[in-house]
PDB file of C-alpha atoms and ligand atoms in Angstrom:
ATOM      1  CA  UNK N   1     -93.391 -15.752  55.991  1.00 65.00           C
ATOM      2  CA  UNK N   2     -92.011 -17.885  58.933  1.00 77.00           C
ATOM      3  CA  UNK N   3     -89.113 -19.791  58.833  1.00 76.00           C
ATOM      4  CA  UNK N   4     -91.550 -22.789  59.346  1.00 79.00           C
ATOM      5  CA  UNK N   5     -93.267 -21.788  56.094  1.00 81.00           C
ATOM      6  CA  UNK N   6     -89.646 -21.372  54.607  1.00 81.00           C
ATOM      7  CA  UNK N   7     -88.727 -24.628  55.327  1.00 84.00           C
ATOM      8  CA  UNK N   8     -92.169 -26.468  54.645  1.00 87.00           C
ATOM      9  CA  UNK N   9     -91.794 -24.636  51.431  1.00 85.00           C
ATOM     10  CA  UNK N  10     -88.619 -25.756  50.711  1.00 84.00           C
ATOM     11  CA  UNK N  11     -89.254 -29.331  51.464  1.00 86.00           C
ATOM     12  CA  UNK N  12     -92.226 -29.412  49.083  1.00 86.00           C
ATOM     13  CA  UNK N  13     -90.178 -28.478  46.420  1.00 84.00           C
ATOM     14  CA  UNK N  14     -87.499 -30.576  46.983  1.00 84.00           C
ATOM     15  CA  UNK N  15     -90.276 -33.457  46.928  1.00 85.00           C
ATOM     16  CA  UNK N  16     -90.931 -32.416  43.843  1.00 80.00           C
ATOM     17  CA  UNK N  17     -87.581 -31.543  42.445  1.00 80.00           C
ATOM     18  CA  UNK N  18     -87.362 -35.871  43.534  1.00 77.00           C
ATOM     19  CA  UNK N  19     -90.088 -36.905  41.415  1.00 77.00           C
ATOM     20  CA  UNK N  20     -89.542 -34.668  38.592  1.00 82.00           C
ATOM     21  CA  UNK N  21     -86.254 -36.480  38.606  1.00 89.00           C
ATOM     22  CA  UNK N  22     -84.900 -32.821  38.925  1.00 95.00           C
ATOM     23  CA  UNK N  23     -82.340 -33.061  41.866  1.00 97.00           C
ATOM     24  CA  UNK N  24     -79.774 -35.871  41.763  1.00 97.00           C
ATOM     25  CA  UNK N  25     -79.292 -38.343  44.008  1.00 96.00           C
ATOM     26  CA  UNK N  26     -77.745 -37.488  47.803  1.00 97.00           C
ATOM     27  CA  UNK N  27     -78.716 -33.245  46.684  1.00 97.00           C
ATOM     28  CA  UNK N  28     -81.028 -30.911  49.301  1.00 96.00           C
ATOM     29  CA  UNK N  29     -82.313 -28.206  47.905  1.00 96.00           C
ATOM     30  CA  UNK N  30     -81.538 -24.305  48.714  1.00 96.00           C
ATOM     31  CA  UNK N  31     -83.273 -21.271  48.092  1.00 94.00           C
ATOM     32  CA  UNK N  32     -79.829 -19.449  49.199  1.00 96.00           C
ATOM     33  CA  UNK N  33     -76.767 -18.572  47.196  1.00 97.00           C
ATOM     34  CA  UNK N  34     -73.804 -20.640  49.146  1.00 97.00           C
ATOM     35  CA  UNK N  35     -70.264 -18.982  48.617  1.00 97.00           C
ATOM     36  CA  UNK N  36     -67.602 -21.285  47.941  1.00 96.00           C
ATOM     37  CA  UNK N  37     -63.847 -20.452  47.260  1.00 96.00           C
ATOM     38  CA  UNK N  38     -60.648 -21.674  48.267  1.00 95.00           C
ATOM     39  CA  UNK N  39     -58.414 -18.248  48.800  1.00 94.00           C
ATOM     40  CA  UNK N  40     -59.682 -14.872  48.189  1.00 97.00           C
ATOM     41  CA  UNK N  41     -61.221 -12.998  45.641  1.00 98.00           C
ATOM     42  CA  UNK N  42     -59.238 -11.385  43.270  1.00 98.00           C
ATOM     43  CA  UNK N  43     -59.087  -7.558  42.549  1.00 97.00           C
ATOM     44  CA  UNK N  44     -60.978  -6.870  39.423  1.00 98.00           C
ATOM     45  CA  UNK N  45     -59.537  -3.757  37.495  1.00 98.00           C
ATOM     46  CA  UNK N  46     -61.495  -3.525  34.116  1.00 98.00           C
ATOM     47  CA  UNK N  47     -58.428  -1.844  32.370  1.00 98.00           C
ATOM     48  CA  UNK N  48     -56.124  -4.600  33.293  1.00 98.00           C
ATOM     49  CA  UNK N  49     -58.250  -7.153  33.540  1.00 98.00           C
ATOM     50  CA  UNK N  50     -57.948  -9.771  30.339  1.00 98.00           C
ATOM     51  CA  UNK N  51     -59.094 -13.598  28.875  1.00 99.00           C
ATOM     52  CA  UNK N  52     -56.777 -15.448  26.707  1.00 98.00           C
ATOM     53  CA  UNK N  53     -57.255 -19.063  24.765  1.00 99.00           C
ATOM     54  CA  UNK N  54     -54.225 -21.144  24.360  1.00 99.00           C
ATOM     55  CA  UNK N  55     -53.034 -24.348  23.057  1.00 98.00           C
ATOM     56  CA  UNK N  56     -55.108 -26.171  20.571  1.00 98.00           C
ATOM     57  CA  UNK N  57     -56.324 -23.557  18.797  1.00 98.00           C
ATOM     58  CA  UNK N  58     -55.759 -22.397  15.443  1.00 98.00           C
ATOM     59  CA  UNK N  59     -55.564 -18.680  16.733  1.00 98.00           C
ATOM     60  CA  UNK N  60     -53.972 -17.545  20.705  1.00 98.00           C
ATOM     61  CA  UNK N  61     -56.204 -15.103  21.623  1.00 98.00           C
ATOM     62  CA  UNK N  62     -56.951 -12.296  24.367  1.00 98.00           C
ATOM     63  CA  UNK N  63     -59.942 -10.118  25.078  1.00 99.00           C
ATOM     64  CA  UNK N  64     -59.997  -7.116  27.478  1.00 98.00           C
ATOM     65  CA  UNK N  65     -62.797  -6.545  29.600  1.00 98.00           C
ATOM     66  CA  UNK N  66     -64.245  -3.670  26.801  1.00 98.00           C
ATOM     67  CA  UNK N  67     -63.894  -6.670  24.291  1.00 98.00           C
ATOM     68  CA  UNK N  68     -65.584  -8.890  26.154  1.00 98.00           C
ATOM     69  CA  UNK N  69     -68.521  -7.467  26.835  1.00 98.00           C
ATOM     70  CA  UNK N  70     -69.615  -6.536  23.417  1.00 98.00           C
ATOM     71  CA  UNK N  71     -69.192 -10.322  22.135  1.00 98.00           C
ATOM     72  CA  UNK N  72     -72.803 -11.471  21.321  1.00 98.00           C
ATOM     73  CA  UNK N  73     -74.702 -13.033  24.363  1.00 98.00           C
ATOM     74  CA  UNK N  74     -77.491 -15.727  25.396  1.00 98.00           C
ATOM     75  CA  UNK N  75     -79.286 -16.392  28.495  1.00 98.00           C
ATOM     76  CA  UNK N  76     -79.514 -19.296  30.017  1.00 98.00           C
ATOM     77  CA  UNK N  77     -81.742 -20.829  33.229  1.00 98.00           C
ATOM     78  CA  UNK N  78     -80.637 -24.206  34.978  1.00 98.00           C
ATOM     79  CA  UNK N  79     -80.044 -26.145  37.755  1.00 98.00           C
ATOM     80  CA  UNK N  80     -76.806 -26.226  39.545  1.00 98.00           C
ATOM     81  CA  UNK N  81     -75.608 -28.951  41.518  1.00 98.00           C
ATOM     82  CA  UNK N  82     -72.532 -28.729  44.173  1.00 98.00           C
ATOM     83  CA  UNK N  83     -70.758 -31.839  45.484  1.00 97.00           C
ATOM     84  CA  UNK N  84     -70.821 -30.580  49.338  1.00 96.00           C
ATOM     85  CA  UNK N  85     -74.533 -31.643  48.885  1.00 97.00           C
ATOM     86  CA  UNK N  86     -76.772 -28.231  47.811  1.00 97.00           C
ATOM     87  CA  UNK N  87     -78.616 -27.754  44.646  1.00 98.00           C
ATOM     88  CA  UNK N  88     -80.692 -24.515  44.017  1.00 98.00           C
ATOM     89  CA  UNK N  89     -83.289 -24.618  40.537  1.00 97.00           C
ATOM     90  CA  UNK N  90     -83.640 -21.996  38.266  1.00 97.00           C
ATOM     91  CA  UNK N  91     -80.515 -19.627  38.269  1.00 98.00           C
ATOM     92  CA  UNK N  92     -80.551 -17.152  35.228  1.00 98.00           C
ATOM     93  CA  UNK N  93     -77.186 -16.146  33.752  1.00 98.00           C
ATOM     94  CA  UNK N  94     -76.277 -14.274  30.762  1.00 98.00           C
ATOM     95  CA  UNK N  95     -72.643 -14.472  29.029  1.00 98.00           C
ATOM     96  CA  UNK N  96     -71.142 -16.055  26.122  1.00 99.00           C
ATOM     97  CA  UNK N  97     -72.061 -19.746  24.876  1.00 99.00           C
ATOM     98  CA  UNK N  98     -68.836 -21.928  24.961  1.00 99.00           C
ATOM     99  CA  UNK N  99     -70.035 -22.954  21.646  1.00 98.00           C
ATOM    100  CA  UNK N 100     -69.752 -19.350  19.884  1.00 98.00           C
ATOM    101  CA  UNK N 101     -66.606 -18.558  21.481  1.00 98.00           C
ATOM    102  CA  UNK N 102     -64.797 -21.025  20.138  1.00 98.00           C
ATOM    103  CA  UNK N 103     -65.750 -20.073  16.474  1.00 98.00           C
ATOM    104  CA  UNK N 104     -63.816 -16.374  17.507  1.00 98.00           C
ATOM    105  CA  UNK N 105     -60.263 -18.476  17.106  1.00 98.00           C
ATOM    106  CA  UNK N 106     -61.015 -21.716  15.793  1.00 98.00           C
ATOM    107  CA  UNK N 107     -61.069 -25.222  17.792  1.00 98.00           C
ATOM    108  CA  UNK N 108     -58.457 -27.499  16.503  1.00 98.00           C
ATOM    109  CA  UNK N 109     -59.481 -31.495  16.360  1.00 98.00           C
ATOM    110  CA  UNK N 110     -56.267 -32.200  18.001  1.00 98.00           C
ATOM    111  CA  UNK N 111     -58.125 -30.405  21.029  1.00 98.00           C
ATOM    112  CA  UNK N 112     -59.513 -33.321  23.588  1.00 98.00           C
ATOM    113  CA  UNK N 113     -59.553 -31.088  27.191  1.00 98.00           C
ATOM    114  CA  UNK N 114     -60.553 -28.114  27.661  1.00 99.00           C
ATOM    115  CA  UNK N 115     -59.007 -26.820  31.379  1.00 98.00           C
ATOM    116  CA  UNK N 116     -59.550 -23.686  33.001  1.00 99.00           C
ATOM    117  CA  UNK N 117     -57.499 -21.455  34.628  1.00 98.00           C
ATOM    118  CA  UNK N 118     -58.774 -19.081  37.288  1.00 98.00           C
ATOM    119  CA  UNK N 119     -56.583 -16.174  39.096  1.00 98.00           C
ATOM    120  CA  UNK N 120     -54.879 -17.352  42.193  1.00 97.00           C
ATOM    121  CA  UNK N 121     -54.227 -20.894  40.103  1.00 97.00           C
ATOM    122  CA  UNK N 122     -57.305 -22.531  40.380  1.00 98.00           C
ATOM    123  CA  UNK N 123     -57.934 -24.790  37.838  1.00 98.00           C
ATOM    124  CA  UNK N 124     -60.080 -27.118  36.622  1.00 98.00           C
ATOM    125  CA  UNK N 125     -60.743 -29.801  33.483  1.00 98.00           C
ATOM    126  CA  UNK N 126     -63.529 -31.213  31.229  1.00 98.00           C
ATOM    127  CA  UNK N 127     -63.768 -33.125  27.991  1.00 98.00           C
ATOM    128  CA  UNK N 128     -64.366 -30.977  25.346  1.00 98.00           C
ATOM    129  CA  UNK N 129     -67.795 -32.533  24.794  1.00 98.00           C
ATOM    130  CA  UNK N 130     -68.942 -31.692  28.278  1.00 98.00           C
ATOM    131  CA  UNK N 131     -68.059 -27.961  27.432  1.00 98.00           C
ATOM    132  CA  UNK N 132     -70.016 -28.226  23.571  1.00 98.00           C
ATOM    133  CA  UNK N 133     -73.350 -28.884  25.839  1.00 98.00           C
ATOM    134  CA  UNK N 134     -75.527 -26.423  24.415  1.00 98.00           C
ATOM    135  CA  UNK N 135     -75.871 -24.391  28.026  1.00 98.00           C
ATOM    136  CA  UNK N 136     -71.948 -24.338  28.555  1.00 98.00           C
ATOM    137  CA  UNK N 137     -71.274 -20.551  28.480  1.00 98.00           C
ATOM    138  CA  UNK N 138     -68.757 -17.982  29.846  1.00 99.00           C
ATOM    139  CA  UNK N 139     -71.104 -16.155  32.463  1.00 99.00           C
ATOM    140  CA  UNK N 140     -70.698 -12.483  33.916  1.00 98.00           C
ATOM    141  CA  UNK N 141     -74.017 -11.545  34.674  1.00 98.00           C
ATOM    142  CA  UNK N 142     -76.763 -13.435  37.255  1.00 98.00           C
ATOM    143  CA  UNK N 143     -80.308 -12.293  37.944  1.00 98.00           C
ATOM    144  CA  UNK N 144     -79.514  -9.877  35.430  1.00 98.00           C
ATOM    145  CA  UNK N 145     -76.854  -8.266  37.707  1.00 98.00           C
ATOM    146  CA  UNK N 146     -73.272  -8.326  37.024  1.00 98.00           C
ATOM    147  CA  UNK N 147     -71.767 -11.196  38.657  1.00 98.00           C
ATOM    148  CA  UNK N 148     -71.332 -10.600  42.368  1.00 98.00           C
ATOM    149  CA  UNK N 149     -67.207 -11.230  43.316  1.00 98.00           C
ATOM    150  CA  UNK N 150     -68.287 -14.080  45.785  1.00 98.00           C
ATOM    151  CA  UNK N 151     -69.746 -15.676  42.487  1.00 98.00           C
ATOM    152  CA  UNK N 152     -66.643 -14.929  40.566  1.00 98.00           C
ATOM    153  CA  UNK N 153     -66.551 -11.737  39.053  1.00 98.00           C
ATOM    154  CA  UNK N 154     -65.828 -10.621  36.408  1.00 98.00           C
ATOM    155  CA  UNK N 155     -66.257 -13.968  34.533  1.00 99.00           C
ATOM    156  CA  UNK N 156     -66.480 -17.536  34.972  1.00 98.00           C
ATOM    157  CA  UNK N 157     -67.510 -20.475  33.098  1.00 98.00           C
ATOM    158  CA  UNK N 158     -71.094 -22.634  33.719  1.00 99.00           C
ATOM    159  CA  UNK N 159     -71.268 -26.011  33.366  1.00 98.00           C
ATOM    160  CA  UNK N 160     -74.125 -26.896  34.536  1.00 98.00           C
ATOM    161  CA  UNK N 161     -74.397 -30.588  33.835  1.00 98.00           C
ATOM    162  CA  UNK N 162     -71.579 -30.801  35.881  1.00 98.00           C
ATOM    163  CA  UNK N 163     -70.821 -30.339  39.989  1.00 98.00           C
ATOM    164  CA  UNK N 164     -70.748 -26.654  39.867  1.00 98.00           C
ATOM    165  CA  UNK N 165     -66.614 -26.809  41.328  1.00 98.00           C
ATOM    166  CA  UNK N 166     -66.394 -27.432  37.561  1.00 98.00           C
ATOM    167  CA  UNK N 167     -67.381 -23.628  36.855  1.00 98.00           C
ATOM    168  CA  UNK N 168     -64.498 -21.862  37.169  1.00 98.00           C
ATOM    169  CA  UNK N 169     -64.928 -18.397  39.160  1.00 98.00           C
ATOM    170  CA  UNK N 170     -62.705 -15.607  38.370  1.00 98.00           C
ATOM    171  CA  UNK N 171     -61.690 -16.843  34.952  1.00 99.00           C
ATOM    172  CA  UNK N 172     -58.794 -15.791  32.705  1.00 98.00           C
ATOM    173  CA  UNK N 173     -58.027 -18.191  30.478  1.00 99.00           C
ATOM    174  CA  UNK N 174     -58.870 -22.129  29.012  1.00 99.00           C
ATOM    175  CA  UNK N 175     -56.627 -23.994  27.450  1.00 99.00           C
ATOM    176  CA  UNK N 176     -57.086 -26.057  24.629  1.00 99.00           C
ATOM    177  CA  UNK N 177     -55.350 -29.850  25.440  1.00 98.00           C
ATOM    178  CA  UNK N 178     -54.560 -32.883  23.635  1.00 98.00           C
ATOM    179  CA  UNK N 179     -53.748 -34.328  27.184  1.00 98.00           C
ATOM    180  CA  UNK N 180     -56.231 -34.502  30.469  1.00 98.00           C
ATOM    181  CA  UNK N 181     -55.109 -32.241  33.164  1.00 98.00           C
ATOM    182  CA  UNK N 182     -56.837 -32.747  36.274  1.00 97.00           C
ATOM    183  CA  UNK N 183     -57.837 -29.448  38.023  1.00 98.00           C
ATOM    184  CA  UNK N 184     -57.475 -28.074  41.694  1.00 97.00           C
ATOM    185  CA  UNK N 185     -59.973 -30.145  42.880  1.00 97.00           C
ATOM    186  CA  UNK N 186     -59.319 -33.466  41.051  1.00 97.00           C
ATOM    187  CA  UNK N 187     -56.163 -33.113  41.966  1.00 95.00           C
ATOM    188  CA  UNK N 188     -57.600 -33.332  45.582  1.00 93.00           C
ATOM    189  CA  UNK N 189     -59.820 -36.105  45.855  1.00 94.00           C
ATOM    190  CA  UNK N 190     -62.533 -35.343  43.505  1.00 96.00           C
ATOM    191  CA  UNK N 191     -63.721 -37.463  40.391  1.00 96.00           C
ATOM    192  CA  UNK N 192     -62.781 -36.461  36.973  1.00 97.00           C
ATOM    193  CA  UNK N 193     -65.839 -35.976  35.608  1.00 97.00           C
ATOM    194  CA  UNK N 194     -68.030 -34.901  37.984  1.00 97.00           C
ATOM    195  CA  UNK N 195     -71.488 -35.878  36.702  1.00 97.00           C
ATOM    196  CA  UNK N 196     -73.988 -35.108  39.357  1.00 98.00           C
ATOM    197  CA  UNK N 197     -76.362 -38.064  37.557  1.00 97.00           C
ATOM    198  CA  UNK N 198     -74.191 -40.943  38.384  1.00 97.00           C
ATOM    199  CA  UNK N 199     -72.855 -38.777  41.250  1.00 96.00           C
ATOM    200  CA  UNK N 200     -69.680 -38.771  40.905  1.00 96.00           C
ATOM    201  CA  UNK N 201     -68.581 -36.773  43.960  1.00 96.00           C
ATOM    202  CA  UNK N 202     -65.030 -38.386  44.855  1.00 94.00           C
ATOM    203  CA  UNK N 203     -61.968 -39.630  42.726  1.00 89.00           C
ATOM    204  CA  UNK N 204     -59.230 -41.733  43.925  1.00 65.00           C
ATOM    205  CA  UNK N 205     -56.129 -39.528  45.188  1.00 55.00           C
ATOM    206  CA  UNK N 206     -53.144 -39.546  43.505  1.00 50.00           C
ATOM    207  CA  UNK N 207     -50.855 -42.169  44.989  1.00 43.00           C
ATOM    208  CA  UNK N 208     -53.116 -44.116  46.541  1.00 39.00           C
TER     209      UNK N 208
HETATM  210  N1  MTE T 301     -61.626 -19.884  40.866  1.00 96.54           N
HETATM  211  C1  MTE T 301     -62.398 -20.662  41.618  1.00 96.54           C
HETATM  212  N2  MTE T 301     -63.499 -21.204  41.062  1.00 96.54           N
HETATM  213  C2  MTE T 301     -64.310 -21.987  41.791  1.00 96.54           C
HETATM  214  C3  MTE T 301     -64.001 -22.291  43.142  1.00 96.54           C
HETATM  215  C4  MTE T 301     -62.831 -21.721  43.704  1.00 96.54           C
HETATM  216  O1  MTE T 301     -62.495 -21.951  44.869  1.00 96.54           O
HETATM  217  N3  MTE T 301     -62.071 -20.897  42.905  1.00 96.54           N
HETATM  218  N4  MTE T 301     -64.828 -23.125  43.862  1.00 96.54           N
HETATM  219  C5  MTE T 301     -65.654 -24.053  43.085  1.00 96.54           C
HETATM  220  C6  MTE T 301     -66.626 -24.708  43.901  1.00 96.54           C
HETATM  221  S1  MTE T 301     -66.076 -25.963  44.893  1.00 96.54           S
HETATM  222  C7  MTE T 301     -67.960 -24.423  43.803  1.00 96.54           C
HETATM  223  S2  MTE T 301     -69.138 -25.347  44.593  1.00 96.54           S
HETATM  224  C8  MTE T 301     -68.433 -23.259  43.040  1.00 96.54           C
HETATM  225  C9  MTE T 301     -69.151 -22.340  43.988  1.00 96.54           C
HETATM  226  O2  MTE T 301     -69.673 -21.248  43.314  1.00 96.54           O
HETATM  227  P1  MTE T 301     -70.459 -20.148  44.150  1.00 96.54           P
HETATM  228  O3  MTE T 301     -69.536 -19.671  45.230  1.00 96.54           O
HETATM  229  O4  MTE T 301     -70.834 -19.100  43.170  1.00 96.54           O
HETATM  230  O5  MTE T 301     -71.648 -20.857  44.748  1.00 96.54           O
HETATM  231  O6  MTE T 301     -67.379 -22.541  42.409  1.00 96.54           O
HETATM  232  C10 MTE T 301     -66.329 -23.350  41.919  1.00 96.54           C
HETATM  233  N5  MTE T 301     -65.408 -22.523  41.201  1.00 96.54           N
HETATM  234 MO1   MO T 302     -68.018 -27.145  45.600  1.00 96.54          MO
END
């Protein structure tokens, strides 16, 4: 196929993707799989490599990579949505639903944010009832592959009703919160929340 076809392609669908009400305001589409990280990409070493819950939780808890992988799993396909402007439709991932993980060490009420932290410090934040959407899930496989290290290997989180900076690559551990805690990003200039529907791209910076 040309890259004339690519593109004509590519613009039909968006056109679509518009009247389906499928991409969100200000989005392009992409058939691509953009890379974006601030820092490197952490060394993953399966024996060393662990997840841990802490906070609100009846239970502190820590999973090695062996442990992990034999929790239960669902798939999932959906749209993801990233603030710099791309969206891409129908990305499969398989990992574990936010929902049955928590039952593994127990959610307590006192528990209002729900922030994740990601080797190298990145971090980021959501209200717990953005992460008890029913396709929230802790991801290590795409396309049926295990998660690529550009996409955040071994595990990160998907939220994808939310900008996708809100799924954390290289995950290894959430914490359970009474308190908001804005992440990396929020920190820097972008909103809260992050709801690609009412596109909420930018925040106000501290300060200002
Ligand atoms: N740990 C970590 N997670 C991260 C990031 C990052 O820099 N570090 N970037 C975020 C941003 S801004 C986006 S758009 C997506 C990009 O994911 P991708 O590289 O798989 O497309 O990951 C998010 N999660
Ligand atoms: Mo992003």
């Amino acid at each position: 196929m040309s890259l004339f076809d690519d593109l004509l392609k590519r613009r039909q669908r968006e056109e679509e993707g518009k009247s389906e009400n499928r991409l969100p305001a200000g989005q392009s589409l992409t058939n691509k799989f953009p890379v974006l990280t601030y820092g490197p990409n952490p060394k993953f070493d399966p024996a060393t490599w662990d997840l841990r819950v802490f906070g609100e939780v009846e239970k502190e808890m820590s999973w090695s990579w062996a442990e992990f992988i034999a929790l239960p799993t669902a798939t999932i396909t959906c749209d993801i949505h990233c603030v710099t402007r791309w969206s891409k439709f129908d990305t499969a991932w398989e990992g574990v639903l936010f929902r049955d993980f928590i039952k593994l060490f127990g959610m307590k009420d006192t528990t209002k944010f729900v922030i994740a932290h990601c080797d190298y410090g990145y971090t980021t934040n959501l209200p717990v009832e953005a992460m008890m959407e029913d396709d929230v899930m802790l991801t290590y496989k795409y396309d049926g592959k295990l998660l690529e290290p550009d996409h955040g290997a071994p595990v990160r989180t998907l939220v994808p009703k939310r900008y996708f900076w809100k799924s954390a690559k290289f995950l290894r551990a959430l914490e359970f919160s009474a308190v908001d805690k804005p992440g990396f990003w929020e920190r820097n200039g972008y909103h809260n929340d992050g709801d690609p529907w009412k596109e909420e791209r930018y925040g106000r910076r501290w300060g200002f």
